[in-house]
PDB file of C-alpha atoms in Angstrom:
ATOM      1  CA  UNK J 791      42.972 -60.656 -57.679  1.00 40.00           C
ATOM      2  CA  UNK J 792      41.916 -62.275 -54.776  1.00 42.00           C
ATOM      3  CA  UNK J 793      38.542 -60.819 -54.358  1.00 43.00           C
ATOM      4  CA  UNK J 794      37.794 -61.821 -57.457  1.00 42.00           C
ATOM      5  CA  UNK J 795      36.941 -65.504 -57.576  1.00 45.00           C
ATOM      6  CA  UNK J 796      34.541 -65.060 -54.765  1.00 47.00           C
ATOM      7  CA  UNK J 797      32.256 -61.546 -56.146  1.00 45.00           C
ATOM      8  CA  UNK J 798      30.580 -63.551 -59.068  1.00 48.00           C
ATOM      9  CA  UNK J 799      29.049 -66.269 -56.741  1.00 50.00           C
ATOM     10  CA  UNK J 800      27.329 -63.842 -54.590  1.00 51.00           C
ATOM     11  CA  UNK J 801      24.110 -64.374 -56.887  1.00 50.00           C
ATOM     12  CA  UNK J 802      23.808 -68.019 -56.910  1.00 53.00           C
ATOM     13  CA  UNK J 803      25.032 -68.440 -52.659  1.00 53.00           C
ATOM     14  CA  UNK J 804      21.707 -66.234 -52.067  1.00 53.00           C
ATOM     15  CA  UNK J 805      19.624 -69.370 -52.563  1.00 53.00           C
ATOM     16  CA  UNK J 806      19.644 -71.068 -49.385  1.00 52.00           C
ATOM     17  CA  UNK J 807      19.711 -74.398 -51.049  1.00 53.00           C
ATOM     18  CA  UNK J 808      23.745 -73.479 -51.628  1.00 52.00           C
ATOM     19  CA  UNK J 809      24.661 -73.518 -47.928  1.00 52.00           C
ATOM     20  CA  UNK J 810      27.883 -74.656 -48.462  1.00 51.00           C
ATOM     21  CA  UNK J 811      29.870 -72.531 -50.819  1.00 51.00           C
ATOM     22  CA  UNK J 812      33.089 -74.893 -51.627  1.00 50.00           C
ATOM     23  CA  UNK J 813      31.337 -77.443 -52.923  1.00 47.00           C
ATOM     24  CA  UNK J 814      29.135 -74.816 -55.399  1.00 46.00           C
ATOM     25  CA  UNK J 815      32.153 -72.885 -55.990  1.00 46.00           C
ATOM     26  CA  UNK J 816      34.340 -75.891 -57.942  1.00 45.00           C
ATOM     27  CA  UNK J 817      31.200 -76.941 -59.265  1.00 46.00           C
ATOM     28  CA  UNK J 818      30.561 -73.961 -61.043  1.00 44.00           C
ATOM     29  CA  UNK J 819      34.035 -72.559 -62.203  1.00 47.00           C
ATOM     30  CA  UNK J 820      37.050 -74.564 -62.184  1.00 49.00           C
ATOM     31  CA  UNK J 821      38.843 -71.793 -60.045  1.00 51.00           C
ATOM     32  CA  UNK J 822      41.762 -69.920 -62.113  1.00 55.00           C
ATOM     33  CA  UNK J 823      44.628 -68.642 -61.267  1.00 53.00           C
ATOM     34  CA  UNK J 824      45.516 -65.475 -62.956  1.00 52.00           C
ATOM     35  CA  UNK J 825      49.072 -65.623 -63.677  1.00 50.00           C
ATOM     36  CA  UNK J 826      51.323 -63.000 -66.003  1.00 50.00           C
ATOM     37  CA  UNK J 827      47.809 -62.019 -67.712  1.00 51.00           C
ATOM     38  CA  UNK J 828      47.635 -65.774 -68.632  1.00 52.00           C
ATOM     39  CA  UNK J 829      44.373 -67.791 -67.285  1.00 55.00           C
ATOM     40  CA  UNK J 830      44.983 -71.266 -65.753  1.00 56.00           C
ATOM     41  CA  UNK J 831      42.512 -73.393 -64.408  1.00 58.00           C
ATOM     42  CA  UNK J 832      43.451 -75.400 -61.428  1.00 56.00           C
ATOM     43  CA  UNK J 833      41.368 -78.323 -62.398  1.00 54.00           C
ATOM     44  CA  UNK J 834      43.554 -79.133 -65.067  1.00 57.00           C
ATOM     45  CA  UNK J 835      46.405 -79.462 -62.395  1.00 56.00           C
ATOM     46  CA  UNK J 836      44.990 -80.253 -59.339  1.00 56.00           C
ATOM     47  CA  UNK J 837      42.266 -82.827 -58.656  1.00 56.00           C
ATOM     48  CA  UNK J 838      40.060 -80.904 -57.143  1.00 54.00           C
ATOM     49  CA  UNK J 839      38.061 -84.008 -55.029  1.00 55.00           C
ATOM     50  CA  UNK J 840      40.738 -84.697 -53.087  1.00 55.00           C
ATOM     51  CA  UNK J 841      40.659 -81.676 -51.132  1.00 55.00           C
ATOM     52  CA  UNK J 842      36.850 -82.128 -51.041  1.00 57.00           C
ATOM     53  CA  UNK J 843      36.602 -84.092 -47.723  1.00 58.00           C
ATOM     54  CA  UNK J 844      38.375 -82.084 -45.682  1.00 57.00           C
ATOM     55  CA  UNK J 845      37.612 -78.498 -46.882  1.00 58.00           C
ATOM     56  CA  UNK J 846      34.177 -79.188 -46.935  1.00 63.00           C
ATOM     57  CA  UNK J 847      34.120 -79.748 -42.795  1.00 64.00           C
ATOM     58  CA  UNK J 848      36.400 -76.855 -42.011  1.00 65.00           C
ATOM     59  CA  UNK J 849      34.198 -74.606 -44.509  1.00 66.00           C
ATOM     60  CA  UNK J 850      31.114 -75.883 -42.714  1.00 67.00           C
ATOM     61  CA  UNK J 851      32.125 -75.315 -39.338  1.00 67.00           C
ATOM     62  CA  UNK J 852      33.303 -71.829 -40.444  1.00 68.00           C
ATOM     63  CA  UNK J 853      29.389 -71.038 -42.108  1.00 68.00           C
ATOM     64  CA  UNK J 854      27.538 -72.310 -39.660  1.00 72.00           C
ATOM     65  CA  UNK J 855      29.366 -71.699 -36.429  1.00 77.00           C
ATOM     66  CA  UNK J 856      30.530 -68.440 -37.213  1.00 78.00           C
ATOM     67  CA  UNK J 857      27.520 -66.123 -37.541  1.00 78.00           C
ATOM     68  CA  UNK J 858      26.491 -67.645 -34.055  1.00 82.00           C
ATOM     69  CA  UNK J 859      29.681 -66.571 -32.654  1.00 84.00           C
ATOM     70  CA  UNK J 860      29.374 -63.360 -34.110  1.00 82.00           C
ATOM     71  CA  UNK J 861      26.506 -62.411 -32.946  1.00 85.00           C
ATOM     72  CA  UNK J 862      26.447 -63.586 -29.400  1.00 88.00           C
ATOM     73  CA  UNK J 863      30.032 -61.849 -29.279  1.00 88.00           C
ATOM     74  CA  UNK J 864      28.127 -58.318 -30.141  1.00 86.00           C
ATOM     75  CA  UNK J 865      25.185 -58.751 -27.975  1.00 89.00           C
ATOM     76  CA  UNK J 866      26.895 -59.243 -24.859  1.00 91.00           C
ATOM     77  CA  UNK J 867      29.326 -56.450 -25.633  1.00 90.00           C
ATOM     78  CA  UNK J 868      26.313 -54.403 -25.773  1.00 89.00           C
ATOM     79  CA  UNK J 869      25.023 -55.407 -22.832  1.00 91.00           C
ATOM     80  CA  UNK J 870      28.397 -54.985 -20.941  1.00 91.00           C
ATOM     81  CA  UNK J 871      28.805 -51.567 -22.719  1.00 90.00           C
ATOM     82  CA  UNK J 872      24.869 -51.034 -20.972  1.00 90.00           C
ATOM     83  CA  UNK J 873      25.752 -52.544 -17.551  1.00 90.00           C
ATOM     84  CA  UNK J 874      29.208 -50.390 -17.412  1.00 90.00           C
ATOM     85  CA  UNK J 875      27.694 -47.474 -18.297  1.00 90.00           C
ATOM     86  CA  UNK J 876      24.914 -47.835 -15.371  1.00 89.00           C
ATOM     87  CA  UNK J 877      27.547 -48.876 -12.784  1.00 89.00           C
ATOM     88  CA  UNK J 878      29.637 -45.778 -14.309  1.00 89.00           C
ATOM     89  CA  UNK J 879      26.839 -43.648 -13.634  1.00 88.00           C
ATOM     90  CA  UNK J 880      25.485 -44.742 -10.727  1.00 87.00           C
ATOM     91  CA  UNK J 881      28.741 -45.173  -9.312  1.00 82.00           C
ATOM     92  CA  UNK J 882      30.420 -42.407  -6.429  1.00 78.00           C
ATOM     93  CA  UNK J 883      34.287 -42.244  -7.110  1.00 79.00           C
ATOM     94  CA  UNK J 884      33.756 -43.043 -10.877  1.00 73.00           C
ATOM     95  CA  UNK J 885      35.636 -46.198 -10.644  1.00 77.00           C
ATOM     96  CA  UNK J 886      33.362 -49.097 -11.071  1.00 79.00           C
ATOM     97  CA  UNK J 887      32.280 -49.987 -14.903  1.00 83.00           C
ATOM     98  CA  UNK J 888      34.632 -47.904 -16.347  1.00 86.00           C
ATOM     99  CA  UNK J 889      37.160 -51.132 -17.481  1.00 88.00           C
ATOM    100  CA  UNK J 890      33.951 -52.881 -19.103  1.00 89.00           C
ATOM    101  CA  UNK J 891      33.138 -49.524 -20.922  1.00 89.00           C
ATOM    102  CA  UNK J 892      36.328 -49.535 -22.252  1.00 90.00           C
ATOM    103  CA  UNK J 893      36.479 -53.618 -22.903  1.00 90.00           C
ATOM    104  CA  UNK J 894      33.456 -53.552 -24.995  1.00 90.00           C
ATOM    105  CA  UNK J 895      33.931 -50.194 -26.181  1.00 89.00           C
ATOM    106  CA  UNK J 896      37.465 -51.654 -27.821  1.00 89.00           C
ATOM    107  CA  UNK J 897      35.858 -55.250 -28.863  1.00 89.00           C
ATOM    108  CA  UNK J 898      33.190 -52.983 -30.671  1.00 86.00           C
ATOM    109  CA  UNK J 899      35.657 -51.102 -32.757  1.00 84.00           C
ATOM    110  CA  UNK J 900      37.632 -53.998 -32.976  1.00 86.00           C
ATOM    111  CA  UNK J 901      34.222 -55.897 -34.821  1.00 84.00           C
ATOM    112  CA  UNK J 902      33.180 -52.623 -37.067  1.00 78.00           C
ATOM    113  CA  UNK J 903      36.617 -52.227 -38.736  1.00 77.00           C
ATOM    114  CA  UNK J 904      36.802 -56.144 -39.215  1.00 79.00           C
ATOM    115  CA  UNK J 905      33.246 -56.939 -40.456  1.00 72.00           C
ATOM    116  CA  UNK J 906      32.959 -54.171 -42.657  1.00 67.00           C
ATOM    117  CA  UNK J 907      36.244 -55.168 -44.644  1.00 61.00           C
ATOM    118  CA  UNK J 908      34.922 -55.921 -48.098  1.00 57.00           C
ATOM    119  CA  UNK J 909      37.476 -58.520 -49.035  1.00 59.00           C
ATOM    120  CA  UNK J 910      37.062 -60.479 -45.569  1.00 61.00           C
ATOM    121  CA  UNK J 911      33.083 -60.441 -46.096  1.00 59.00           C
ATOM    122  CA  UNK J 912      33.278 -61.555 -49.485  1.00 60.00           C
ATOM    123  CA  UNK J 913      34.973 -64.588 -48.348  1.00 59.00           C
ATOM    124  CA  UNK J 914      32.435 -65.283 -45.277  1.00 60.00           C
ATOM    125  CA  UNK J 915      29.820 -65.206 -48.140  1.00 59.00           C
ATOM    126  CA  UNK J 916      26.541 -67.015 -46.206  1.00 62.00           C
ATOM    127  CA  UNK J 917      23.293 -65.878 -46.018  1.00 68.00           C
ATOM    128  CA  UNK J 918      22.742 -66.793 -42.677  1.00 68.00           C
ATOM    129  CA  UNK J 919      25.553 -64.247 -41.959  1.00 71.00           C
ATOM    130  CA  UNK J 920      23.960 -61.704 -43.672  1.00 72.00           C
ATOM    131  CA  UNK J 921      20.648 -62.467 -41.407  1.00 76.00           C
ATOM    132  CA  UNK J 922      21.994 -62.553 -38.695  1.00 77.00           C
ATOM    133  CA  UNK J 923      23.822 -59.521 -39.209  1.00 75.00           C
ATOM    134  CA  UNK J 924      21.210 -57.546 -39.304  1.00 76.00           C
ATOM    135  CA  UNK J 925      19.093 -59.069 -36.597  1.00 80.00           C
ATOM    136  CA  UNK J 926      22.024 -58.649 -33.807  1.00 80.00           C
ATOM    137  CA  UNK J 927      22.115 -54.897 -35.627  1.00 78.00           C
ATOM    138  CA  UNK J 928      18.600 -54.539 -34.837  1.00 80.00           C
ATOM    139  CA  UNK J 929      19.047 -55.048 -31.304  1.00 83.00           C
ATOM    140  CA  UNK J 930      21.779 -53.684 -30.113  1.00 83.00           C
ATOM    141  CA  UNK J 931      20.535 -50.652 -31.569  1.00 82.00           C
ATOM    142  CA  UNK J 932      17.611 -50.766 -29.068  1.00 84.00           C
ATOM    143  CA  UNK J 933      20.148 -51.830 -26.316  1.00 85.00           C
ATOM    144  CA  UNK J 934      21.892 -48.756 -26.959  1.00 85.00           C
ATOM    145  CA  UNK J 935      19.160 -46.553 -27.249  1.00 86.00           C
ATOM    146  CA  UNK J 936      18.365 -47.800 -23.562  1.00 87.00           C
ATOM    147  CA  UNK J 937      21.334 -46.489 -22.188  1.00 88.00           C
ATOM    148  CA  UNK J 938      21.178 -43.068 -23.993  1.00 88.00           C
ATOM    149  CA  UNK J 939      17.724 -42.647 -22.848  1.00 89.00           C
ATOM    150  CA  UNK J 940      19.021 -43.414 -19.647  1.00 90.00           C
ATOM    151  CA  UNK J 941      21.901 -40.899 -19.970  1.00 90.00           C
ATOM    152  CA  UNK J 942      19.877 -38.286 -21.101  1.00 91.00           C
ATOM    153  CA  UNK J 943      17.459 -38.618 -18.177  1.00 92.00           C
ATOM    154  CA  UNK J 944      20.512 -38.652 -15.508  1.00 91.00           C
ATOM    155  CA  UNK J 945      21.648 -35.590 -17.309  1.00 92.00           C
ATOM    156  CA  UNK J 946      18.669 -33.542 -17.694  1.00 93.00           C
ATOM    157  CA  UNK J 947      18.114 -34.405 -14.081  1.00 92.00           C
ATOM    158  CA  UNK J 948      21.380 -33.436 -12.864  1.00 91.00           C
ATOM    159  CA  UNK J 949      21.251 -30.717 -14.684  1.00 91.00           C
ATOM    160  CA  UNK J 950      17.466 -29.286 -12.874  1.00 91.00           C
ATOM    161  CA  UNK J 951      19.369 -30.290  -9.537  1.00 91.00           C
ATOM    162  CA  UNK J 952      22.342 -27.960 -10.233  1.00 91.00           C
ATOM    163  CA  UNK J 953      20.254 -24.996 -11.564  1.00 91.00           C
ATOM    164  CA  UNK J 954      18.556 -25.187  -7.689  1.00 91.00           C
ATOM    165  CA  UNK J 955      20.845 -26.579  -5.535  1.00 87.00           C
ATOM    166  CA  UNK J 956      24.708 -25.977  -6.678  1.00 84.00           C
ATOM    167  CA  UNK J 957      26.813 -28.511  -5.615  1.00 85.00           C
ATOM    168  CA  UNK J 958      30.073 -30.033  -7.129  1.00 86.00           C
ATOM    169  CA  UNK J 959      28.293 -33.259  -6.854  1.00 85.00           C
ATOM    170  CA  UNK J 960      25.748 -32.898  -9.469  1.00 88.00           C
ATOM    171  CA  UNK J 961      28.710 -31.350 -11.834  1.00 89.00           C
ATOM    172  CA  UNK J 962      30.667 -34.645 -11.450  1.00 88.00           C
ATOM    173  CA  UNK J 963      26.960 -36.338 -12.451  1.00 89.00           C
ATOM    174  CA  UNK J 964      26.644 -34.472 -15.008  1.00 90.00           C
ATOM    175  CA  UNK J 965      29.995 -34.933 -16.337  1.00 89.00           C
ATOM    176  CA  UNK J 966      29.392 -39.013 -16.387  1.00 89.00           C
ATOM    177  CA  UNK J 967      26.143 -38.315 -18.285  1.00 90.00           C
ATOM    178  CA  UNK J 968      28.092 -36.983 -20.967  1.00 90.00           C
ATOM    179  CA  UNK J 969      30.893 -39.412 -20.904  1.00 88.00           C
ATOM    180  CA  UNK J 970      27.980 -42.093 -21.307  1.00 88.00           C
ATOM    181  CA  UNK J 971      26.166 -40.248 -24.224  1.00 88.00           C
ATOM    182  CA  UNK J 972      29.552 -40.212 -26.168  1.00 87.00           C
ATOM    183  CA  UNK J 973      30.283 -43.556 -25.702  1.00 86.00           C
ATOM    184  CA  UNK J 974      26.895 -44.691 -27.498  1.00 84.00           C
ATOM    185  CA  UNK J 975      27.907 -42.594 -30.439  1.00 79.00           C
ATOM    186  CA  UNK J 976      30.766 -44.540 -31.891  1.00 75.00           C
ATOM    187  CA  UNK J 977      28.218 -48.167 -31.927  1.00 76.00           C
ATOM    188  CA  UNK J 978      25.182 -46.337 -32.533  1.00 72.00           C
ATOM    189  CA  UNK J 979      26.585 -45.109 -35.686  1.00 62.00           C
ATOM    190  CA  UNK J 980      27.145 -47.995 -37.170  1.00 57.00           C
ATOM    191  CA  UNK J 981      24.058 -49.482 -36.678  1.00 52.00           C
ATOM    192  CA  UNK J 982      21.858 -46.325 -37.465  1.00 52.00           C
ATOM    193  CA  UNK J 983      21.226 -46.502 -40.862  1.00 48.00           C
ATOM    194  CA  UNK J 984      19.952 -50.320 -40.759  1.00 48.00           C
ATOM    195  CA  UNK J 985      17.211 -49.608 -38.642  1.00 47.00           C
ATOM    196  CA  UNK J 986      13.907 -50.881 -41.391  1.00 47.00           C
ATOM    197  CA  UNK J 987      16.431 -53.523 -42.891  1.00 46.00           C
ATOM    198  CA  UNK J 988      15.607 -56.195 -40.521  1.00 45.00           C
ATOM    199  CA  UNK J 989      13.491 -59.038 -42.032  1.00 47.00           C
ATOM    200  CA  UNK J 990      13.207 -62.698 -41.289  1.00 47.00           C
TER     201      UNK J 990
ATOM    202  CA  UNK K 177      56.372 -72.154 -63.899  1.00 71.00           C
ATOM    203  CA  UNK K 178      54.738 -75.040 -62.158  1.00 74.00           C
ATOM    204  CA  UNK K 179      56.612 -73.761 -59.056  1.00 75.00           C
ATOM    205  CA  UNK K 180      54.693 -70.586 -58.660  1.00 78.00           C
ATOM    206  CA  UNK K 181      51.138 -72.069 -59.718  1.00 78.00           C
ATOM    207  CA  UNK K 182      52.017 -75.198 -56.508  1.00 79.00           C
ATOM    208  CA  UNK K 183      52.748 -72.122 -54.725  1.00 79.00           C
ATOM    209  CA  UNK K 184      49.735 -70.291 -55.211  1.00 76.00           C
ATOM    210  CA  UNK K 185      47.227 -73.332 -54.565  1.00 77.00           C
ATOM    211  CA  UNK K 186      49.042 -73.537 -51.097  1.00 76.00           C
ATOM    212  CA  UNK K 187      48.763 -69.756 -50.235  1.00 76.00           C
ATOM    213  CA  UNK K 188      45.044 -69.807 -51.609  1.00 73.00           C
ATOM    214  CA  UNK K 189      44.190 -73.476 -49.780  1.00 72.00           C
ATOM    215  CA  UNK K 190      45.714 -71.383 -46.764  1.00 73.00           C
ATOM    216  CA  UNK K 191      44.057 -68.730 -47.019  1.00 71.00           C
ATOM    217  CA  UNK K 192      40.593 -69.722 -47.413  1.00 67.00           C
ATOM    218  CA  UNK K 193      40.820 -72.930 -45.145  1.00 69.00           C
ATOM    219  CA  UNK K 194      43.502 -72.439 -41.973  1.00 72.00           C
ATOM    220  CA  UNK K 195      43.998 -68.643 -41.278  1.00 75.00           C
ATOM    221  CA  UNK K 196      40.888 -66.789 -41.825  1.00 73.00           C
ATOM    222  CA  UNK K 197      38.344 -69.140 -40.383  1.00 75.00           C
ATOM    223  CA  UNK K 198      40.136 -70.294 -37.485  1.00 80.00           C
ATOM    224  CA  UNK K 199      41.457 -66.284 -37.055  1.00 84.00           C
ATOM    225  CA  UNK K 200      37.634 -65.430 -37.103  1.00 83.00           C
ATOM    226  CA  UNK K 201      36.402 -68.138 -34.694  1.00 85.00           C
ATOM    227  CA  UNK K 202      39.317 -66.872 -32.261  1.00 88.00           C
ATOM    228  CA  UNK K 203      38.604 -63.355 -32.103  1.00 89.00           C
ATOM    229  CA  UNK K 204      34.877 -63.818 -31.494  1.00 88.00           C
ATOM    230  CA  UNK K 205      35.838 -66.872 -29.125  1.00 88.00           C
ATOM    231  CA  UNK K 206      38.173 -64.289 -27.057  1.00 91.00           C
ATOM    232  CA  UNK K 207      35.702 -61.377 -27.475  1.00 90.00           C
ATOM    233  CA  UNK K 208      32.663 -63.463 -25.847  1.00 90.00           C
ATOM    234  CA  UNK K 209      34.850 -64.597 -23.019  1.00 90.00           C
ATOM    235  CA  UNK K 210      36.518 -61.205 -22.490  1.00 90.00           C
ATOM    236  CA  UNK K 211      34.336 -58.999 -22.170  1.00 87.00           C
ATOM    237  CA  UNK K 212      31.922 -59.551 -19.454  1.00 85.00           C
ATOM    238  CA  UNK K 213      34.278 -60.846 -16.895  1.00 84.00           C
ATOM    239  CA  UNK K 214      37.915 -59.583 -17.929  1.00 82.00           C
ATOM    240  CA  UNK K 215      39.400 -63.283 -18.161  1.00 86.00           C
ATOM    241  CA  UNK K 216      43.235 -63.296 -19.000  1.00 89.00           C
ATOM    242  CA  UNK K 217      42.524 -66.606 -21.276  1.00 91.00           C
ATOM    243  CA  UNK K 218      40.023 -64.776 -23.282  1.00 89.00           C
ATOM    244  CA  UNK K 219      42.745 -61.911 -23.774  1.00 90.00           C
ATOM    245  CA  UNK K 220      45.411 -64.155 -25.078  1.00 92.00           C
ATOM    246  CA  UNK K 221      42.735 -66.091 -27.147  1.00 91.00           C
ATOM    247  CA  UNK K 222      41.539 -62.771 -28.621  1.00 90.00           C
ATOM    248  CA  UNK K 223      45.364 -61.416 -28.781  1.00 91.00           C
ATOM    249  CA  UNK K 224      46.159 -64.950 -31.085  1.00 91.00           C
ATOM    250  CA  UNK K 225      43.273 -64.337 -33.489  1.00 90.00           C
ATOM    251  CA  UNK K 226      44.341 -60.839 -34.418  1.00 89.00           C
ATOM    252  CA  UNK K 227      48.105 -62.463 -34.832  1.00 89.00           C
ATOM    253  CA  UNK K 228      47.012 -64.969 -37.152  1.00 87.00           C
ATOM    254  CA  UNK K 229      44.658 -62.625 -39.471  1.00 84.00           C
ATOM    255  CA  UNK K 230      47.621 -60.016 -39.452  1.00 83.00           C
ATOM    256  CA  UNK K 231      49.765 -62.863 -40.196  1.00 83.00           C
ATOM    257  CA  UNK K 232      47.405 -63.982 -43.025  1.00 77.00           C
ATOM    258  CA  UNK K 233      47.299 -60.291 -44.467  1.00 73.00           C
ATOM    259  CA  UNK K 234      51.174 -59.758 -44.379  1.00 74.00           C
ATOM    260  CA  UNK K 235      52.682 -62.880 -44.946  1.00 69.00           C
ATOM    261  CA  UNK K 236      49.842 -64.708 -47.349  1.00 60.00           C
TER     262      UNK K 236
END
């Protein structure tokens, strides 16, 4: 019931004239309430105006700041996750980067399981979310791929050192390579399948 | 009658206008300034957001 009000207006918020959705949304229904199978439209109760001024602010802020937030939020977990993971590597007694692996790691997680909620997007509803979504997509895809690439070179590496020279050293190496290529798996998954969407 | 429609215009004004914006603004808010440095205030700003939106789900 509560998704509902919201899916119908997806059509008319993806002309960027409607920036704002409250004000489009009481313009174009009068909102009902379901109630006992029994439609009543809050117009007829409520004077809708009223609420007008200071929904309209709050619901502005929300658009517009939002989607900045949101994607400054992802691209410097990215780049922590990338600056971790080449501290974690590079690193002797495994200890430095490891806590900003995990930190961004966990805010990254955190983000996929509440951005991809359907009900929660459908009240977001901007197009300049759905932009910007995909551009931050776009590149911390290629952030990521920098520090598989990088992970896979360590490893291969280690791996040539080992076959000649076998020390526990390059088996500890090798062990962080793999560490790092797992962690990339969980983000890069989500943003995989986007990779042509991007278009501004 | 008119009870539970008053009530529902609160939970829905809310909804839409307190918890999930300000929830959202929060958790990104937190996540920018806890992740590169490990801040404490970004932690209990990030720790507040997920409150509220919980909140939201189980009490609105």
């Amino acid at each position: 019931m509560k998704t509902k009000f919201y899916g119908s207006y997806k059509r008319e918020l993806n002309n960027p004239v409607n920036m704002y959705p409250s004000r489009q949304i009481f313009e174009v229904d009068p909102y009902p309430i379901l109630m006992k199978g029994q439609a009543i439209l809050l117009g007829d109760i409520v004077d809708i105006d009223q609420f007008e001024g200071i929904s309209s602010s709050i619901i502005g802020l929300f658009v517009e700041v939002l989607p900045f937030l949101y994607a400054l939020a992802i691209i410097i977990s990215n780049l922590s996750l990338i600056l971790g993971g080449i501290t974690y590597l590079l690193d002797e007694r495994e200890e430095n980067g490891k806590w900003m692996i995990a930190r961004a790691l966990s805010i990254i997680t955190l983000f996929i399981f509440l951005f991809n909620d359907v009900s929660l997007m459908e009240r977001i509803n901007s197009t300049r979310f759905d932009q910007i979504e995909t551009f931050t997509s776009y590149i911390s895809m290629y952030l990521l791929f920098i520090l598989a690439t990088l992970s896979l070179i360590y490893l291969i590496g280690n791996c040539g050192l080992y076959l000649m020279n076998q020390e526990r050293n390059f088996v500890k190496n090798i062990r962080k390579s793999i560490i790092c290529l797992l962690v990339v798996i969980l983000p890069l998954g989500n943003h995989f399948p986007q990779f042509p969407v991007w278009k501004w | 009658m008119i009870e539970t429609v008053i009530i529902q215009i609160f939970v829905e004004i809310i909804n839409i206008f307190i918890s999930i914006p300000f929830g959202l603004v929060s958790i990104t808010f937190g996540s920018i300034i806890y992740v590169p440095t490990g801040a404490k205030l970004g932690k209990y700003i990030l720790i507040f957001g997920l409150i509220v939106l919980t909140l939201n789900v189980y009490l609105v």
